[in-house]
Amino acid sequence: MRNFVSSKCLVFFSAYMKERRIIGIDPGLAHTGFGIIDCENSRISLVSYGVIETSSNDSHEVRLLYIYNKLLAILNEFRPTEAEMETLFFARNTTSALAVAEAKGVVNLCLVQQAIPIFMYSPNQIKCAVTGTKSADKDTVARYVQLLLNLKHPPRPDHAADALAGAITHFHSTLSA
């Protein structure tokens, strides 16, 4: 999948914008994690993180609308300049894959409507960028996020830690741009 903006545009964009705010998003129907970091030159700092939770008692459509509305409120409050999302990877469960894909579509729509460029990274790219290895488990990723953002505790739940890891990955991938 192509990024929302070309790499030439990103170089131009980054050269004139030393301060950036990146939102990482870990989409899911039940839990959509988000993590927001500020980037100034080669430094990053935590702005906010959390999870948008939907109720399994609500209809599928209501849950998707709830994700959209909550994410829109987060975008309006924190005003990120760039967004990161993990590419989808599912080995077995096609039912959950479809639900996550629909949530991801809602997230994409929300970001594009706000003119926020979207960048995608694979789970292995994120693990490797944050921990140095593709085989890191969720606890290891959370501990490295804690270290990189100088937090007292690893961010929880996992969906929020994964979103922060994605935002950090995007920051690192654009340092050389």
CSV table of C-alpha atoms in Angstrom, one decimal:
chain,number,residue,atom,x,y,z
A,1,MET,CA,0.0,0.0,0.0
A,2,ARG,CA,1.4,3.4,-0.9
A,3,ASN,CA,1.9,6.1,1.6
A,4,PHE,CA,-0.3,9.1,1.6
A,5,VAL,CA,2.5,11.4,0.5
A,6,SER,CA,5.5,10.7,-1.6
A,7,SER,CA,9.0,10.3,-0.1
A,8,LYS,CA,10.1,13.5,-1.9
A,9,CYS,CA,7.3,15.4,-0.3
A,10,LEU,CA,8.3,13.9,3.1
A,11,VAL,CA,11.9,15.2,2.7
A,12,PHE,CA,10.5,18.7,1.8
A,13,PHE,CA,8.0,18.5,4.7
A,14,SER,CA,10.6,17.3,7.2
A,15,ALA,CA,13.2,19.9,6.2
A,16,TYR,CA,10.8,22.7,7.0
A,17,MET,CA,9.1,21.2,10.0
A,18,LYS,CA,11.5,20.5,12.8
A,19,GLU,CA,8.7,20.0,15.3
A,20,ARG,CA,6.4,17.1,14.5
A,21,ARG,CA,3.6,15.3,16.3
A,22,ILE,CA,3.1,11.7,15.4
A,23,ILE,CA,0.1,9.5,16.3
A,24,GLY,CA,0.5,5.8,16.1
A,25,ILE,CA,-2.6,3.7,15.8
A,26,ASP,CA,-3.2,0.0,16.5
A,27,PRO,CA,-6.7,-0.5,15.0
A,28,GLY,CA,-9.1,-3.1,16.3
A,29,LEU,CA,-12.9,-3.4,16.7
A,30,ALA,CA,-12.8,-4.1,20.4
A,31,HIS,CA,-9.7,-2.0,21.2
A,32,THR,CA,-8.0,0.6,19.1
A,33,GLY,CA,-4.8,1.8,20.7
A,34,PHE,CA,-3.3,5.2,20.1
A,35,GLY,CA,0.0,6.8,21.1
A,36,ILE,CA,1.1,10.3,20.4
A,37,ILE,CA,4.7,11.6,20.6
A,38,ASP,CA,6.3,15.0,19.9
A,39,CYS,CA,9.4,15.0,17.9
A,40,GLU,CA,11.9,17.9,17.8
A,41,ASN,CA,15.1,17.3,15.9
A,42,SER,CA,16.3,14.0,17.2
A,43,ARG,CA,14.3,14.0,20.5
A,44,ILE,CA,11.0,12.4,21.2
A,45,SER,CA,8.6,12.8,24.1
A,46,LEU,CA,5.3,11.4,25.2
A,47,VAL,CA,2.2,13.4,24.7
A,48,SER,CA,-0.6,10.9,25.3
A,49,TYR,CA,-1.7,7.3,24.9
A,50,GLY,CA,-4.7,5.2,25.5
A,51,VAL,CA,-7.3,2.8,24.0
A,52,ILE,CA,-10.6,3.4,22.4
A,53,GLU,CA,-12.8,0.5,23.7
A,54,THR,CA,-16.1,-0.6,22.2
A,55,SER,CA,-18.7,-2.7,23.8
A,56,SER,CA,-19.5,-6.2,22.3
A,57,ASN,CA,-23.1,-5.5,23.3
A,58,ASP,CA,-23.3,-2.8,20.6
A,59,SER,CA,-24.0,-3.5,16.9
A,60,HIS,CA,-21.0,-3.7,14.6
A,61,GLU,CA,-21.9,-0.5,12.9
A,62,VAL,CA,-22.3,1.4,16.2
A,63,ARG,CA,-18.9,0.2,17.3
A,64,LEU,CA,-17.2,1.5,14.1
A,65,LEU,CA,-19.0,4.8,14.4
A,66,TYR,CA,-17.8,5.0,18.1
A,67,ILE,CA,-14.2,4.4,17.0
A,68,TYR,CA,-14.5,7.2,14.3
A,69,ASN,CA,-16.0,9.7,16.7
A,70,LYS,CA,-13.5,9.0,19.5
A,71,LEU,CA,-10.5,9.2,17.1
A,72,LEU,CA,-11.8,12.4,15.6
A,73,ALA,CA,-12.0,13.9,19.1
A,74,ILE,CA,-8.4,12.7,19.8
A,75,LEU,CA,-7.2,14.2,16.5
A,76,ASN,CA,-8.9,17.5,17.2
A,77,GLU,CA,-7.5,17.7,20.7
A,78,PHE,CA,-3.8,16.8,19.9
A,79,ARG,CA,-3.5,17.9,16.3
A,80,PRO,CA,-0.9,15.3,15.0
A,81,THR,CA,1.0,16.2,11.8
A,82,GLU,CA,1.6,12.5,10.8
A,83,ALA,CA,0.1,9.1,11.5
A,84,GLU,CA,1.4,5.6,11.6
A,85,MET,CA,-0.5,2.3,11.4
A,86,GLU,CA,0.7,-1.2,11.4
A,87,THR,CA,0.0,-3.3,8.2
A,88,LEU,CA,-2.4,-6.1,8.8
A,89,PHE,CA,-1.1,-9.6,9.4
A,90,PHE,CA,-3.4,-12.5,10.3
A,91,ALA,CA,-2.4,-16.1,10.2
A,92,ARG,CA,-5.7,-17.9,10.9
A,93,ASN,CA,-8.8,-16.1,12.1
A,94,THR,CA,-10.5,-14.5,9.0
A,95,THR,CA,-13.5,-13.3,11.1
A,96,SER,CA,-11.3,-11.1,13.4
A,97,ALA,CA,-9.2,-10.1,10.3
A,98,LEU,CA,-12.3,-8.6,8.7
A,99,ALA,CA,-13.3,-6.8,11.8
A,100,VAL,CA,-9.8,-5.3,12.2
A,101,ALA,CA,-9.8,-4.4,8.5
A,102,GLU,CA,-13.1,-2.5,8.9
A,103,ALA,CA,-11.8,-0.7,11.9
A,104,LYS,CA,-8.6,0.2,10.0
A,105,GLY,CA,-10.8,1.5,7.2
A,106,VAL,CA,-12.6,3.8,9.6
A,107,VAL,CA,-9.3,5.0,11.0
A,108,ASN,CA,-8.0,5.7,7.5
A,109,LEU,CA,-11.1,7.6,6.6
A,110,CYS,CA,-10.8,9.8,9.7
A,111,LEU,CA,-7.1,10.5,9.1
A,112,VAL,CA,-7.6,11.3,5.4
A,113,GLN,CA,-10.5,13.6,6.2
A,114,GLN,CA,-8.2,15.6,8.5
A,115,ALA,CA,-5.4,15.7,5.9
A,116,ILE,CA,-3.0,13.7,8.1
A,117,PRO,CA,-0.4,11.7,6.1
A,118,ILE,CA,-0.5,8.0,6.9
A,119,PHE,CA,2.5,5.7,6.9
A,120,MET,CA,2.5,1.9,7.3
A,121,TYR,CA,5.0,-0.5,8.8
A,122,SER,CA,4.9,-4.2,9.2
A,123,PRO,CA,4.9,-5.8,12.7
A,124,ASN,CA,8.5,-7.0,12.1
A,125,GLN,CA,9.6,-3.5,11.1
A,126,ILE,CA,8.2,-2.1,14.3
A,127,LYS,CA,9.6,-4.7,16.6
A,128,CYS,CA,13.0,-4.4,14.9
A,129,ALA,CA,13.0,-0.6,15.0
A,130,VAL,CA,12.1,-0.5,18.7
A,131,THR,CA,13.8,-3.5,20.2
A,132,GLY,CA,16.4,-4.5,17.6
A,133,THR,CA,14.9,-7.9,17.0
A,134,LYS,CA,11.9,-9.2,15.0
A,135,SER,CA,11.2,-11.9,17.6
A,136,ALA,CA,10.3,-9.5,20.5
A,137,ASP,CA,7.2,-10.3,22.4
A,138,LYS,CA,4.6,-7.7,23.5
A,139,ASP,CA,6.2,-7.2,27.0
A,140,THR,CA,9.6,-6.6,25.5
A,141,VAL,CA,8.2,-4.0,23.1
A,142,ALA,CA,6.4,-2.2,26.0
A,143,ARG,CA,9.6,-2.2,28.0
A,144,TYR,CA,11.6,-0.7,25.2
A,145,VAL,CA,8.9,1.9,24.6
A,146,GLN,CA,9.2,2.7,28.3
A,147,LEU,CA,13.0,3.2,27.9
A,148,LEU,CA,12.8,5.2,24.7
A,149,LEU,CA,10.2,7.6,26.1
A,150,ASN,CA,11.7,7.7,29.6
A,151,LEU,CA,8.5,6.5,31.3
A,152,LYS,CA,8.3,5.2,34.9
A,153,HIS,CA,6.3,2.2,33.8
A,154,PRO,CA,5.7,0.3,30.6
A,155,PRO,CA,2.6,1.7,28.8
A,156,ARG,CA,-0.5,-0.5,29.2
A,157,PRO,CA,-2.6,-1.9,27.7
A,158,ASP,CA,-0.7,-3.6,24.9
A,159,HIS,CA,-2.7,-1.9,22.2
A,160,ALA,CA,-1.4,1.5,23.4
A,161,ALA,CA,2.2,0.3,23.7
A,162,ASP,CA,2.0,-1.1,20.2
A,163,ALA,CA,0.7,2.3,18.9
A,164,LEU,CA,3.5,4.1,20.6
A,165,ALA,CA,6.0,1.6,19.2
A,166,GLY,CA,4.6,2.4,15.7
A,167,ALA,CA,4.9,6.1,16.2
A,168,ILE,CA,8.5,5.7,17.4
A,169,THR,CA,9.2,3.5,14.3
A,170,HIS,CA,7.9,6.2,12.0
A,171,PHE,CA,10.0,8.8,13.8
A,172,HIS,CA,13.2,6.7,13.4
A,173,SER,CA,12.5,5.9,9.8
A,174,THR,CA,12.2,9.6,8.9
A,175,LEU,CA,15.3,10.8,10.7
A,176,SER,CA,17.5,10.3,7.6
A,177,ALA,CA,15.0,11.8,5.3
